Short mmCIF file of C-alpha atoms in Angstrom, two decimals:
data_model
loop_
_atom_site.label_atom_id
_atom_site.label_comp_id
_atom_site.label_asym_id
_atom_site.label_seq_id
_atom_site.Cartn_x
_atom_site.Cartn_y
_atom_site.Cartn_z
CA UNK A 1086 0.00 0.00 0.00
CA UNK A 1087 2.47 2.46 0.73
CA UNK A 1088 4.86 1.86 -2.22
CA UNK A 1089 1.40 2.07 -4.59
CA UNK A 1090 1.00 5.46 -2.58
CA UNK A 1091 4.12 6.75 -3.15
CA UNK A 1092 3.89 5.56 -7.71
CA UNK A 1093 0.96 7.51 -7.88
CA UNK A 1094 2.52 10.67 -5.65
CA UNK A 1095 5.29 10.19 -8.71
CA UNK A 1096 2.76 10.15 -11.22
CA UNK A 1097 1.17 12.88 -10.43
CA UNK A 1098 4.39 15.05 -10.41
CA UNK A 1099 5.70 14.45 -13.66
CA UNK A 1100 4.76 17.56 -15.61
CA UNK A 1101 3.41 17.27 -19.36
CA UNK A 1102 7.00 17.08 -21.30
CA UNK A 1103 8.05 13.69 -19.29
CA UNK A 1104 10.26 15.57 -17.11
CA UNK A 1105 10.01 15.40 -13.11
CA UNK A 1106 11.43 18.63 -11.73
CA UNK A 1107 13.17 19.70 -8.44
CA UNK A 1108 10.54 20.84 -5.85
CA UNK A 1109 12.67 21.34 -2.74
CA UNK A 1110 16.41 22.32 -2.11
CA UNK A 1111 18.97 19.57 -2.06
CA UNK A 1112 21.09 20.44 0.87
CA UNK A 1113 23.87 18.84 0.44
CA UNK A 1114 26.51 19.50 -1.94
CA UNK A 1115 27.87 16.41 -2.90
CA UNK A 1116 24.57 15.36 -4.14
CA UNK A 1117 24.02 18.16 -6.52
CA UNK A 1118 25.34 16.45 -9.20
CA UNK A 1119 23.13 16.81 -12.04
CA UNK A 1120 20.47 18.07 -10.10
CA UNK A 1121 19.98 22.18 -9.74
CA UNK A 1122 17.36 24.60 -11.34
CA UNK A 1123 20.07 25.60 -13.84
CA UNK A 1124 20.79 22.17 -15.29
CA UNK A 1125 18.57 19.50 -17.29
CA UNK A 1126 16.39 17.71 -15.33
CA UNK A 1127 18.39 14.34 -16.34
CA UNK A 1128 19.29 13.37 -13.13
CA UNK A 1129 16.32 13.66 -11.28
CA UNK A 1130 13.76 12.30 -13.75
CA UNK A 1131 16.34 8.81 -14.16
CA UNK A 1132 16.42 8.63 -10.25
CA UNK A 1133 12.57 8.76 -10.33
CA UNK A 1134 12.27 6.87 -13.46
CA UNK A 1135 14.46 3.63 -11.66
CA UNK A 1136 12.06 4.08 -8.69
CA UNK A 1137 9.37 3.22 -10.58
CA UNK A 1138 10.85 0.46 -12.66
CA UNK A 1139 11.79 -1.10 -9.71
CA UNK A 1140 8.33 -0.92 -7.93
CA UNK A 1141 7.23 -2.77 -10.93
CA UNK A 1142 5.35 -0.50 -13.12
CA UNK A 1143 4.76 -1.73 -16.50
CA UNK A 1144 7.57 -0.30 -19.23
CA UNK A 1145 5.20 0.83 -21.63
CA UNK A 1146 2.83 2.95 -19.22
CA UNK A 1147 3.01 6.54 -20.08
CA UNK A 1148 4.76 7.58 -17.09
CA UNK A 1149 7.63 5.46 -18.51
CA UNK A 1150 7.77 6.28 -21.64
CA UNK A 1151 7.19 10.11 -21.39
CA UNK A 1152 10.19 9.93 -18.64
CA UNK A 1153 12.40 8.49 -21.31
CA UNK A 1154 11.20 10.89 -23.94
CA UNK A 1155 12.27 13.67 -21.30
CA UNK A 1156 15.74 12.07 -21.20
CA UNK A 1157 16.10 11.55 -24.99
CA UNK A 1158 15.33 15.59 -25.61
CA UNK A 1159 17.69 16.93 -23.11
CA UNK A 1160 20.65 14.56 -23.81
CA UNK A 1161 20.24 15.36 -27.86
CA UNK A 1162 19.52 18.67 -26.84
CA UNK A 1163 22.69 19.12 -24.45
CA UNK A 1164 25.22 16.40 -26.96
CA UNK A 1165 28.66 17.08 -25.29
CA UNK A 1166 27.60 18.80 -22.50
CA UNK A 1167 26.09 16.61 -20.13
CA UNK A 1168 27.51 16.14 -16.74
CA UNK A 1169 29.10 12.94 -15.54
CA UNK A 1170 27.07 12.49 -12.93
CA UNK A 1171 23.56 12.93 -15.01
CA UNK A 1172 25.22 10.43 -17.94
CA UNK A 1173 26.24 7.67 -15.28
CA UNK A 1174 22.43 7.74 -13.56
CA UNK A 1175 20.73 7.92 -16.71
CA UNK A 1176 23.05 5.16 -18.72
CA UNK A 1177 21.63 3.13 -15.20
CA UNK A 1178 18.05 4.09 -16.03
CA UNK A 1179 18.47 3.26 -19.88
CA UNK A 1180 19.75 -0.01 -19.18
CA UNK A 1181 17.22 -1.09 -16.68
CA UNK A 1182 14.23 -0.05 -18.86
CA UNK A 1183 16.04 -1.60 -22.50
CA UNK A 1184 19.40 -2.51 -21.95
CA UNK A 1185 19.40 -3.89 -26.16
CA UNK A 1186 18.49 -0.46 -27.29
CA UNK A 1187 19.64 1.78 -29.28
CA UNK A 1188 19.32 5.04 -26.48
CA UNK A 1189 21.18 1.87 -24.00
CA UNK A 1190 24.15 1.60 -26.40
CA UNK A 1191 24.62 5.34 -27.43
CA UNK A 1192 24.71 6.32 -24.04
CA UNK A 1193 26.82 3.62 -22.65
CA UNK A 1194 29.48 4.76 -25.42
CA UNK A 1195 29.36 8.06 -23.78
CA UNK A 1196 30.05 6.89 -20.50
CA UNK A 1197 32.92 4.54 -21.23
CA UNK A 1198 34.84 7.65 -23.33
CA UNK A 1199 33.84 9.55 -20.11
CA UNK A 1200 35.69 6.94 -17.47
CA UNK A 1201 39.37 7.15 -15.76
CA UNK A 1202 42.04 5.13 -15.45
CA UNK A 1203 44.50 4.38 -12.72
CA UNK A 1204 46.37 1.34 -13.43
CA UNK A 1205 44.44 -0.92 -13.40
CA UNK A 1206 41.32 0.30 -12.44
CA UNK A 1207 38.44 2.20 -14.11
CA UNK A 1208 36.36 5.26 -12.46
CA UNK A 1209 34.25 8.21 -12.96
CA UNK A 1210 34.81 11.85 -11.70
CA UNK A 1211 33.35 15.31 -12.14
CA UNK A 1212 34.49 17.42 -15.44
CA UNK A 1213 36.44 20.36 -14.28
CA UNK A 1214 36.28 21.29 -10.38
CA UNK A 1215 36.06 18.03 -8.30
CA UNK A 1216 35.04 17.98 -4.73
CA UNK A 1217 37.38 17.40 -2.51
CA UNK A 1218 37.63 14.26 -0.90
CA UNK A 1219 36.64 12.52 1.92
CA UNK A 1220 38.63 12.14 4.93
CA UNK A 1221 38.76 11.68 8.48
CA UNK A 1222 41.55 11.12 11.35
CA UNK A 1223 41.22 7.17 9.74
CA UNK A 1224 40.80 7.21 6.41
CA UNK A 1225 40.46 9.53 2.93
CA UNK A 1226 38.77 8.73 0.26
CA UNK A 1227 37.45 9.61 -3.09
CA UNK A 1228 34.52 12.48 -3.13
CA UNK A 1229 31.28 11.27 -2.53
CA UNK A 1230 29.76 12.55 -5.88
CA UNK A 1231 32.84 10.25 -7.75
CA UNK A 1232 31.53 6.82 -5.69
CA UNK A 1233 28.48 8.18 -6.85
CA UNK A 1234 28.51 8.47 -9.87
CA UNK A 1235 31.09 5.31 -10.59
CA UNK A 1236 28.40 3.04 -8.56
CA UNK A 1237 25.00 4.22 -11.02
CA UNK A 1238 28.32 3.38 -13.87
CA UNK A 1239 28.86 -0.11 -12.46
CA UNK A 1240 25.20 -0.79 -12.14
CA UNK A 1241 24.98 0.26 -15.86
CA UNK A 1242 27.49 -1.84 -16.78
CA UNK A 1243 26.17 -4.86 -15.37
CA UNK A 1244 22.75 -4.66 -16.96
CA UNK A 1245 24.49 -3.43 -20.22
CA UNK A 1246 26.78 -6.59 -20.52
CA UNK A 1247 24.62 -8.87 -18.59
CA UNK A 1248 26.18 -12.63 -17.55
CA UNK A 1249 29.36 -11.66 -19.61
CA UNK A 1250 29.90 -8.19 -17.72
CA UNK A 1251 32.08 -9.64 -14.87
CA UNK A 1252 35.03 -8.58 -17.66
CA UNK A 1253 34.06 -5.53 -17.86
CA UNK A 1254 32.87 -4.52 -14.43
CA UNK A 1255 35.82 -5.64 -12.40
CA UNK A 1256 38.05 -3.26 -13.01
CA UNK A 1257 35.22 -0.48 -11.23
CA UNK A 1258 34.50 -2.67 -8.15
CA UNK A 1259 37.61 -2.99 -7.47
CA UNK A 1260 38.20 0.47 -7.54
CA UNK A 1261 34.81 1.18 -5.33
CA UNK A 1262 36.46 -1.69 -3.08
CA UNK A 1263 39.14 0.77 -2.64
CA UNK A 1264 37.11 3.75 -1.19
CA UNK A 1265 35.74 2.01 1.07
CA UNK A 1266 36.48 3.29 5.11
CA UNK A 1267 37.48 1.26 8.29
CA UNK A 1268 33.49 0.08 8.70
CA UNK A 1269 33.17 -0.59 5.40
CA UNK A 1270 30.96 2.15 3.67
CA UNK A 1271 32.23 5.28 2.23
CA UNK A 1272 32.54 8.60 2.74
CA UNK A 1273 28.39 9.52 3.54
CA UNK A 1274 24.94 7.61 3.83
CA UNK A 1275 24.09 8.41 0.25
CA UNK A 1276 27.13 6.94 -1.85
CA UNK A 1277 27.80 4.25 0.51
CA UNK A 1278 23.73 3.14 0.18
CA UNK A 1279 24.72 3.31 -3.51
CA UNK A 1280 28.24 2.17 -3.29
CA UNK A 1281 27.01 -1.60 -1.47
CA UNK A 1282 23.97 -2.13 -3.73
CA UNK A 1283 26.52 -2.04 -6.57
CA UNK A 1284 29.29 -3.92 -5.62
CA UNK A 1285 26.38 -6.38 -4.49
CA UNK A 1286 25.18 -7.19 -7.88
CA UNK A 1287 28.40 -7.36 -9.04
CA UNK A 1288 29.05 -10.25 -6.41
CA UNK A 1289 25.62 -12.13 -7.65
CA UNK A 1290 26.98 -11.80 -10.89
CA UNK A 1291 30.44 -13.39 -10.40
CA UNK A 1292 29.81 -15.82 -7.55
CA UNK A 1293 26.11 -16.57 -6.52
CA UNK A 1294 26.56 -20.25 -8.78
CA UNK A 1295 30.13 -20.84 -7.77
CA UNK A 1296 30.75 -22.71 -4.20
CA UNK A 1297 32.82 -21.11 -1.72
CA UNK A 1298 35.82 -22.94 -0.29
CA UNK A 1299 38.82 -21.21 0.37
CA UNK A 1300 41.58 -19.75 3.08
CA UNK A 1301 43.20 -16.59 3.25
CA UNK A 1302 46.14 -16.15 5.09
CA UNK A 1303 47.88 -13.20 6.92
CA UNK A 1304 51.42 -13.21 7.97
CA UNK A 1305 53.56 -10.46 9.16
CA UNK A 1306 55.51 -9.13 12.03
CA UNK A 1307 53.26 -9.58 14.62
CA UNK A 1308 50.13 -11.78 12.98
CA UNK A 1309 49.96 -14.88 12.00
CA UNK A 1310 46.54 -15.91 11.18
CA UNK A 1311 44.32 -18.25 8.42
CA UNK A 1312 40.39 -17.49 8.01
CA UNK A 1313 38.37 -19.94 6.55
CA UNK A 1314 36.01 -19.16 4.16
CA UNK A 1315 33.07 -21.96 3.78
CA UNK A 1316 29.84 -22.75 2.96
CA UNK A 1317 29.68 -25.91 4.91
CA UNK A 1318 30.92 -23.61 8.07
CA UNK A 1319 28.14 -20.65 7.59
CA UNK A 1320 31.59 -18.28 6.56
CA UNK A 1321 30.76 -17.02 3.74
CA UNK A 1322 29.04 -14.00 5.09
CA UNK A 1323 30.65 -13.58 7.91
CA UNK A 1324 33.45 -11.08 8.68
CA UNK A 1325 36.23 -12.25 10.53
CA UNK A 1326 38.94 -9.97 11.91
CA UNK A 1327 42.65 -10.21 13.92
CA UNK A 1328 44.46 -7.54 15.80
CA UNK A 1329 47.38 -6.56 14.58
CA UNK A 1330 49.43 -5.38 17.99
CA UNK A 1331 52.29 -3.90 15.92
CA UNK A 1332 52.59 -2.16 12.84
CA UNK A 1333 54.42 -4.90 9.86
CA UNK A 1334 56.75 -3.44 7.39
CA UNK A 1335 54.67 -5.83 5.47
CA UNK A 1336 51.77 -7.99 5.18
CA UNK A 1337 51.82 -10.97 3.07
CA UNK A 1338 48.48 -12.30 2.20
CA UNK A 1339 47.47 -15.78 0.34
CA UNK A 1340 44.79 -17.42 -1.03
CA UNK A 1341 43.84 -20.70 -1.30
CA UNK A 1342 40.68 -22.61 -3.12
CA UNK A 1343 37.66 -21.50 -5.02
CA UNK A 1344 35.75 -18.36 -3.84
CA UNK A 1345 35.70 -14.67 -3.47
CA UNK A 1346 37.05 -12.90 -0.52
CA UNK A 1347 37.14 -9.04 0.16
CA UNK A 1348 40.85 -8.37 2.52
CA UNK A 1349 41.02 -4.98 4.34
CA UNK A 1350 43.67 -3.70 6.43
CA UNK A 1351 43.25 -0.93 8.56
CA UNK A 1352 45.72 1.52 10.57
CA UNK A 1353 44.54 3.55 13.58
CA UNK A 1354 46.40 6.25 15.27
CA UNK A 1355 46.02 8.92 17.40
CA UNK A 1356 46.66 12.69 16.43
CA UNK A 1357 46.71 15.69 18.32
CA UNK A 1358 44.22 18.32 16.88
CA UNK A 1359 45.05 21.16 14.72
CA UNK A 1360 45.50 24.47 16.49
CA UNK A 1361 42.07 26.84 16.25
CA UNK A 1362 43.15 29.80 14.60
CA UNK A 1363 42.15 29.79 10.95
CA UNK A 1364 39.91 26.25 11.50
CA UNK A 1365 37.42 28.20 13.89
CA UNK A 1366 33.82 26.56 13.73
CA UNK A 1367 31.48 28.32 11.55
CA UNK A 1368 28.83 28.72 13.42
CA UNK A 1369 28.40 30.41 17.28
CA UNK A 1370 25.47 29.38 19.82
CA UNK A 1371 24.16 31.00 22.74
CA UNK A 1372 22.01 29.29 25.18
CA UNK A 1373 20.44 31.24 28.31
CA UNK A 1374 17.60 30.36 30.38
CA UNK A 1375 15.51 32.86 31.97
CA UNK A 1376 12.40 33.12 33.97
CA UNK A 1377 9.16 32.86 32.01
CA UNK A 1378 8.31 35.81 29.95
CA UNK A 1379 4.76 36.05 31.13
CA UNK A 1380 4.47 35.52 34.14
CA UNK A 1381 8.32 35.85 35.85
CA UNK A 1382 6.50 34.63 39.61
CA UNK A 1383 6.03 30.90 38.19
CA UNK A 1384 8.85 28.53 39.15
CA UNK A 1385 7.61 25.66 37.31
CA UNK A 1386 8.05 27.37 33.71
CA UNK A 1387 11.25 29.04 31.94
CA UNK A 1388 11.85 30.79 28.83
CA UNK A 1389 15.17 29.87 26.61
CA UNK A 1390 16.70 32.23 24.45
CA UNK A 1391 18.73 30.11 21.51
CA UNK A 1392 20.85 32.72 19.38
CA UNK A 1393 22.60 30.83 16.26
CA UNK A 1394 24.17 32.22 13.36
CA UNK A 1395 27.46 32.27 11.20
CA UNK A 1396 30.60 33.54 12.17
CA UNK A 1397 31.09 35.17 8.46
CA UNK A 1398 29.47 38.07 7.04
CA UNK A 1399 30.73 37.58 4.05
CA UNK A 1400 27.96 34.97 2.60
CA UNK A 1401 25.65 32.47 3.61
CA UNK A 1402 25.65 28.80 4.90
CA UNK A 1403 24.46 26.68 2.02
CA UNK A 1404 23.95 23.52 3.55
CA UNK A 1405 20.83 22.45 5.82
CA UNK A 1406 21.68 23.08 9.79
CA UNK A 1407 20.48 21.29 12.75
CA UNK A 1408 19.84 23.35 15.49
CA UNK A 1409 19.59 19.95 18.91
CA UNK A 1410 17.47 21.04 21.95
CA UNK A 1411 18.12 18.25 24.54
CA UNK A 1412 15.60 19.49 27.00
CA UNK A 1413 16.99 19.27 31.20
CA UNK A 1414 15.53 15.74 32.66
CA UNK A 1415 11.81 16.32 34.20
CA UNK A 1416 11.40 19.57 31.72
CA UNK A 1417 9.15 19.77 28.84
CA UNK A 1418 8.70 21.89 26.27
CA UNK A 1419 4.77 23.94 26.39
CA UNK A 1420 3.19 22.39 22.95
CA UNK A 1421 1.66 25.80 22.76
CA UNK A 1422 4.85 27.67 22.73
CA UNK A 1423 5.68 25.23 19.99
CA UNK A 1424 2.93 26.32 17.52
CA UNK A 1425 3.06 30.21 18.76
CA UNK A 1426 6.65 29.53 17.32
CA UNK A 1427 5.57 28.17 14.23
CA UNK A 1428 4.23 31.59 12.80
CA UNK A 1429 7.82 32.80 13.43
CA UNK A 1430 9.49 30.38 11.16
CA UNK A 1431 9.94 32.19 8.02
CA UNK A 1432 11.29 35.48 10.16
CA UNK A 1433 13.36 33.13 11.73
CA UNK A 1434 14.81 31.15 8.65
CA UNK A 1435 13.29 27.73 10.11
CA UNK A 1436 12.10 24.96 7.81
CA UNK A 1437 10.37 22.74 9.95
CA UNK A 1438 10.71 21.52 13.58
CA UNK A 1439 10.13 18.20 15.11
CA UNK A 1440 9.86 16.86 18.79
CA UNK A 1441 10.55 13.26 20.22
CA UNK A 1442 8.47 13.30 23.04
CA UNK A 1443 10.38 9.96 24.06
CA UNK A 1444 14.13 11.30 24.06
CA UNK A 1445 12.47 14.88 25.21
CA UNK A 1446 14.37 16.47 22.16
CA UNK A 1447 13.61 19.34 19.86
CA UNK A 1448 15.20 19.71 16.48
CA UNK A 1449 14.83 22.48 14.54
CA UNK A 1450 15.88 22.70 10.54
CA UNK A 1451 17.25 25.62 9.14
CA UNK A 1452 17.45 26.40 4.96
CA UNK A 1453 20.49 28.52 5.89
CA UNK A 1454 22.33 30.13 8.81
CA UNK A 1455 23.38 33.69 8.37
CA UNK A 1456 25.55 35.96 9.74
CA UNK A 1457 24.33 37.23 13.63
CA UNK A 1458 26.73 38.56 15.87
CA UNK A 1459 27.03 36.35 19.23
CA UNK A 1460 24.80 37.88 22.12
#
């Protein structure tokens, strides 16, 4: 019921040319990609387009077929000019919907002239500025846009080539393999959602009919160790790790048997933090309680002031913020207050608000943060 709820929401947003068209404002920059009021709307009408083909709906209903007349236009109309990002999720679209066709092959040949070497191994990254990339005190990685956009390419590929793809694909999941962090996603929710579902067909493509059997061993300074990777032992899926109590100049690593195993070594290390000075946050807060505005005799209600704003004049935060309100154990906030507050919002610059009344926690969601000088 809920996913037929949600195909006719879809349907009833695609506008009379095929295309569906950005409503909101996508918040977060890595995600941009093809997406933006000054771009085609290729992106965003493939994303909504592989919904749909995925919840089932016919090929050859109109919603279909109008969204892949959409496409068609814009990518004849655009010929050399469309981002990587827009040709690697609609080359995934194409090939879901008719992965023999004509569009399917024209617009895979795009996308290979479009792909990157390193050695190797094959990837996909912006034209011109690139984002920079991921990184942590544990780990850096590519941008999140270039898993992106090299996942929606490997998904491509493996509907494109079908049961002979594992040639062609192997060179990109290994390289996706290669982003991957200490837990085993990627740099953010969205390309490591994107990132796994990939690199999971491509397993089901090159091993779901061939049984697993096999050891790996690991031998270095300090390790010694064999895992066993079996069926008949319920180890196929399982992830099995060793400490490793001193850094190895080297790590030598074997295999033996039939099967498929993914080997990760990771370093940890503690750093001391960078100095303030230039790396300031970019945002201040102010918190202070006082006693209720109307009616300053009544002990059992306060009033907070929250001041919040950016620490640079000079533009505007672009990216959603999260303003937390953990409220003091036994305190609640006055629902009234709440929806008194609510005629405020667009004076304020808030979105939207929401309340767990079982964590007692307010969260409020701003557009933007501008400048406001600390109280």
């Amino acid at each position: 019921m809920d996913i037929e709820q949600s195909v006719r929401f879809l349907k009833r947003s695609q506008s009379k040319n095929g295309c569906f068209f950005e409503t909101g404002k996508v918040l977060s920059s890595y995600m941009m990609g093809g997406l933006g009021s000054k771009r085609p709307p290729i992106a965003l009408t493939s994303y909504v387009l592989i919904a749909l083909l995925y919840a089932n709906v016919n090929s050859s209903e109109n919603v279909i077929v109008d969204g892949f007349w959409c496409i068609d236009f814009y990518l004849n109309y655009y010929e050399g000019r469309i981002d990587v990002y827009s040709l690697a999720v609609a080359a995934y679209a194409y090939t879901l919907y008719s992965p023999f066709s004509k569009s399917s092959l024209d617009i895979m040949k795009t996308l290979e002239r479009k792909s990157k070497r390193e050695g190797s191994l094959k990837f996909w990254n912006r034209d011109g500025i690139t984002p920079p990339s991921s990184k942590s005190l544990y780990y850096k990685s590519a941008a999140s846009a270039d898993v992106e956009m090299t996942s929606y390419a490997l998904l491509a590929y493996l509907n494109y080539y079908g049961e002979k793809a594992l040639r062609h694909t192997h060179p990109i999941a290994m390289w996706l393999s290669r982003q991957r962090n200490p837990l085993g996603g990627f740099a953010s929710t969205q390309d490591t959602v994107v990132g796994l579902n990939a690199l999971s067909e491509f397993a089901l493509l090159g091993f779901e009919n061939n049984p697993t059997n096999m050891s790996i061993s690991v031998s270095g300074n300090s390790v010694e160790k064999v895992f066993q990777i079996s069926e008949e032992e319920n180890t196929k899926l399982l992830v099995q790790t060793t400490p490793i109590k001193k850094v190895p100049v080297r790590l030598r690593i074997w295999a033996e048997g039939q099967g498929c195993a993914l080997v990760q070594a990771n370093v940890r290390y503690n750093k001391m933090p960078q100095s303030i000075g230039s790396n300031k946050p970019g945002f201040h807060l102010t918190v202070m309680t006082r006693r209720y505005r109307h009616d300053q005799d009544r002990c059992d209600r306060r009033t907070i002031n929250i001041a919040v704003g950016s620490r640079s004049n000079k533009h505007y935060s672009k990216s959603m913020a999260l303003v937390i309100v953990k409220m003091v154990t036994s305190w609640t906030p006055i629902k009234d207050s709440l929806v008194k507050l609510q005629s405020q919002f667009p004076h304020l610059g808030i979105k939207r608000y929401e309340y767990n009344e079982i964590e007692n926690v307010i969260t409020f969601y701003f557009d933007m943060v501008s400048f406001c000088k600390p109280l």
